Amino acid sequence: MTAAALQAHRSERSAPCADDPFVTDTWVVAGHTGAIAHYGDAVWPLAPLTDNPSAFGYSIWWEPFPACLREEFRLIAWTMVNETLPNLFLRERPRGWRSRVSVARMAATVLVWRGLADWLQARSITTLADLTPQMLADYATATFTSTSRNYVGTQLGALTRLWAFDQLSPDPLGVPEPPWETHGVDDYLPPASPQGENVTDAVAADTMGPLLVWAIRMVDGLADDILDAWAERRRLHASINPGPGTPGTAAAVTAFIDDLIRRGRPLPSTWVRGAVGVAPAYVAALTGATIPQAHYRLRKPAVLDYLALNAGPCRLDTKLTGKVEGRPWREYIDYHEAATLVRHLGTACFIVIAYLTGMRPGEVLGLRSGCCPPPRSGRHLIYGHTFKTAQDERGHHVPAGVMREVPWVAIKPVVNAIRVLERLVPSGSLLFDHGVHGQRAAAGTGSLNTETINTRIEDFITWVNSEAIRLDLPEHTIPPDPYGAIGASRLRRTLAWHIARRPGGLVALAIQYGHLRTAISGNYASRSRDGIHDLLDVETALATIDTVTSLQDDLDHGGGISGPAARRAIHAAAQAHRFQGVTITARTARDVLQNPNLAVYDNPHALLMCVYKPDKALCRRDTTTKTPTLDDCVSTCANIARTDHQAEQLRRRADELDTKAVHVPDPLAERLRRSAAALRHAADRHDATRITNESS
């Protein structure tokens, strides 16, 4: 796209005036209004560029820029904040480019510009009007020496934005088009490396299954107990005498302790640095004493000696109804445990919402109470704000964000999680408000941030495993993931992986996954160009490629395949070599999925392979649908093929059914034996009709 074409998209917006809130010596790219910035001896008010509650406090500092170039770069940065790149420009660029970058990318882009400004000043160049394409090439070659193709590409992209936004500026300075835009970027980049969400590892099924089960169990089965205990704990805490204490309150706490000792009852206690300690706050709440009075009397030698042998809990007076596997999960909740349980409950809600909607972590953390109103009809919808692309009617950036045009679709577990969070926070507040959820260090943000969430997910897993052992349910522990910590960003990737590769969905949510696939392929998919639909495409394409590659490998080693679609499957497998060493992006994924000769789907539950043709499919009546319904596979369908491995699995499954038949009543045993016989017959038919590469 030429400079003239870019200028044709320039808005009628005038250049920034002196009182523009963003024309200051310092800009805050994420933060709160009213903050103060210090640079040397100078002090400036900070103008926030976004009120995204989960964003970090990125800042743009203009003082380090060379004075001769500072105002020119500041004008282009102002344009970047308030303008969007036109679609015609984006169409000619990699799919990762967006009309508006995030606040973090804005800050990083200006840092790249600052490096260029210093480089120009060292060469006595005092205006961007004197910049030439060769200078840009020399600067890029000398400066961007990293071996990471992704990193260098990002730096070059920042310089491309300098040119693009200068063309969109109310007063263009004449920044030249970078040479990599006209001659190609490969000469400026190191060898290719994977990038984006596609390199994020999905959470292993053996880990994700129990994690999700426990998260939903917390939301649906234990939330009432935890919230009631939290309310009682807060009531007790509020009733503590703030002081000053009186002789009467001192006598009350003494009488309370003496009565327990006289009756041989345990004293309220807690754990302090791994040892049993006193619980002055709890005792003060029960007796009306101040905390210092309770602490003074609990620390007397005779009381401590008694406590060492008679330590007891700080029970909260609430009724517990929650159960795990049909059994009460505990007799009581401790005063000191309530805050921990609320924190784990909030983490469970985050896991449920993030995993079952496909939202990015920041999108979940930006939700507010009331975001999911009762539906007028049909599905529940979740309404959130967007910050990166937020603009007012004049096209200016809106720091407070704007409501998203298309909401997310919510299934029942997600709605339940939102309702639990709404019981924790005031009306209209952030669902993950850091003040409510107990984050101590939350400067520059109104909600929990992703780093805190990542830590809390690991803490939640540790707690779940100890709880499973305490309940004598070792099979309910969450095994470690082979790829490490369960970061919040991995949940979105894992959702796409399971929907694309697991017919019917994950453990305990088979039906819900059917709803999710429908929801995601509908409203949510159209929410934005970078929605989860791209991830679904990539995962489905990867699953297809894995299937045809494995099939080709089996055929090359003498394996056979049977079924009505066997020859079509062999033809598809012959194309597997095209994908060796290829990085699958959203664009290449769509090419794979739109190729009817590669429509091969493995169905491990039915122990067969679907070589999909819409006009032959028995799982769907709509012949225009491009994907099969693998959880509704019909054994007489003309799209079916079966490999030697799947025939072996049929026989193993038949043996398992025969083993079960020995231990069940006769009517059920007879059905199991009939099913086993049918499986063996299908395996025998495969052996009799199988074809190979040579015979085809």
Phi, psi and omega in degrees: 000126185283166177299322180297321179293322177296316182295333178295338179265004181295137180282174179274008184296137178278166179294156181298141178264174187297329183265011176299131184297343181264353179268073180230171181288344179219134173245143171260124181274344172202122181170196184246145178299141175097357178287163181237135178253143178241133173220107187064233179266356183270151179227133179228148169287147182260128178263117184286139175265344177206146173253023177304119189292340182253009182276152176276166185273068176290143182227150173249119181252121185267340183302322181290344178295143174305135185302326183290338184246352190302312185292328178293315178294324181294323178296317180293322177295320177300320178294320179299324179292321191255349179251161173239146178289135183290156181300324180298323177292316183292329184297335183264008183241166179304156186297339180289347180287145181231158179295329177222134181270164179289166179296326178295318179292325176301313181298317180294323179296316180294328176296320176297318179298324180295321176299319177295320180298317178296320180296320179292318180298322179296341179253018175061031176261120190249002178212144179293343177296338180269358180290140180237160176303323180294323176298317178298318178296316180297318181296314182296317182294321183280332190260316187267081185255011181295153176275357180271117178297322180298315182296312181296320178299323178294319179294318177296323178298325178296322178287327174296321178295326177303314178293314185296314183285337172295321178294330180273355184291150174299337182221079185303142183263345180096026175300130184283158175290129181299147183295331179291345176281334182258328185251000181099150188264344187301326181294344182257358186246146170288178181305155185296149174216153181294157182211168172076196183293341183294341179265359175283125183285134173291147177289135181302144182301323181294337177267314185295323181301300179298325179298315180291320179300315180291323179297314179292324178298319177297316184290313188272328188251332187245353186298318181300315179298316184292316181291323176296317179295321179295320178295319179292322178297317178294323178296314179297317181297322179291337182274356180296133180294116181288351179095171000286150179288164179236166175304327180294318179289326176295319179294325181295318181289325177296316179297321180298314181291315181299322180295319179294319180293317181299324181270001179070026181269153180291150177269142176302135184214172175211174178263130179232112180054043176082006180229160179291131180226173182283163181234072186295324182296316180296315180294320179297320180295325182281333188253346183085005179277170173277162180296317177300321179296315180296318181295319181300316183283329178287339182269005177293142185307317183295322180291319180295322177297319179293319182297325182300331181254350186223048179283135181228173182280170172252078187295139170264138185276072177228152179269129181257132181238350183292148180225152173235120183054041175082358181243146176305137186279341173187165182277328184202167172246134183279148179306317183279346182271340188301316182296321178296317180295322177295321178297316178293326177295317177298321178295318178299319178298319178298315181300314181297313183293312184294317185287322186265005172241335185082010177294153170286156182307315181297329179291321177294315184291345178268359181288150180239159174304135183092002183289342182234079183289162175302135184287143174288324175196151177075219187281158168288144178237145179250125182253125179229180180253152170247141184246320186297319184255017184286126178221152175270186184296340178269359180089004179279149178297138180250107182301325183286353180081168177228159180294138178295142180292322182242121181281169172276153174267132183247132172265173192303314180301326179291316178300317179299319180296319178296319180296322177297314180296325179293336175284343181269327188248156177296159179301132179083354181278165174298137180297331180244040178306127186294333179291327179277321186270004167081030174273121184281315183258098183223041183298135176078011181215150179262344181239173170303147177259171187294328178297318178296317179299318179301316178296319184289331176296317177295320177297321179297318179296317178299316179295316180301316182294321177291325178293320179296320178293318180299324180273006181059045178231064184299334179288351180262008177288160179259111181290154179295148178278137182296342181259009174104209187297149180271080178292153182301326182291340181283341182294318180298316178297320183293321176304311180298320181299312184288322179295321183283329191246348183245103178303125179085345175104190186270170180307135175072358181225031183301313181292318182297326180294327174300319177294319181296317180300318179294316182295317184290325180283354179255247187301314187295324183297330183269007186294325180194168181293335183251032179288180184290346179301325177298318178295321177298318178299314182298313182294320178295319178295317178298320177297319178297314181296318177300319182294310183290327178293316178296320179296316180297321178297317178296316181295322179296335180258023174090007179292160180237167180216146181228175177109165182301330184257019186298315183292325177294323178295319178296320178297320179294319182296331181295344180266004185299329184297339182295340188254003180292124179075009182266130174279124184271112175260177178299324182290313179293330177298317179295325177297319179296313185290336179273357178271109184296339180281352180248015183279072182241126185232127175279136178235087184294338180285321179269355181055053176204180181234138179255117174259091201283128167228120187304322184286348179255350188289136174261352181276346181223143174270337180277106185284356179267352182289135188271351181229149179279165172261093189291339178272008177226041184288137180252127189293342180264011183290145180284355180268003188274141170220156181219137182264171177301319181298319181291327175295320176298320179294327176300316180293321178296319179295323177297318178298320179297320179294320178297322178296318178295325183298334180291336190249013181234164178301158187304314181301316178291322179299320180296320178295319179297320180293322177296319178296319178297318179296321179295321178295318179293324178297319178296321178293320178295320179297322176300313182300325184281336187243001185298147174236160180234179177302319183289319183283339181281000000 
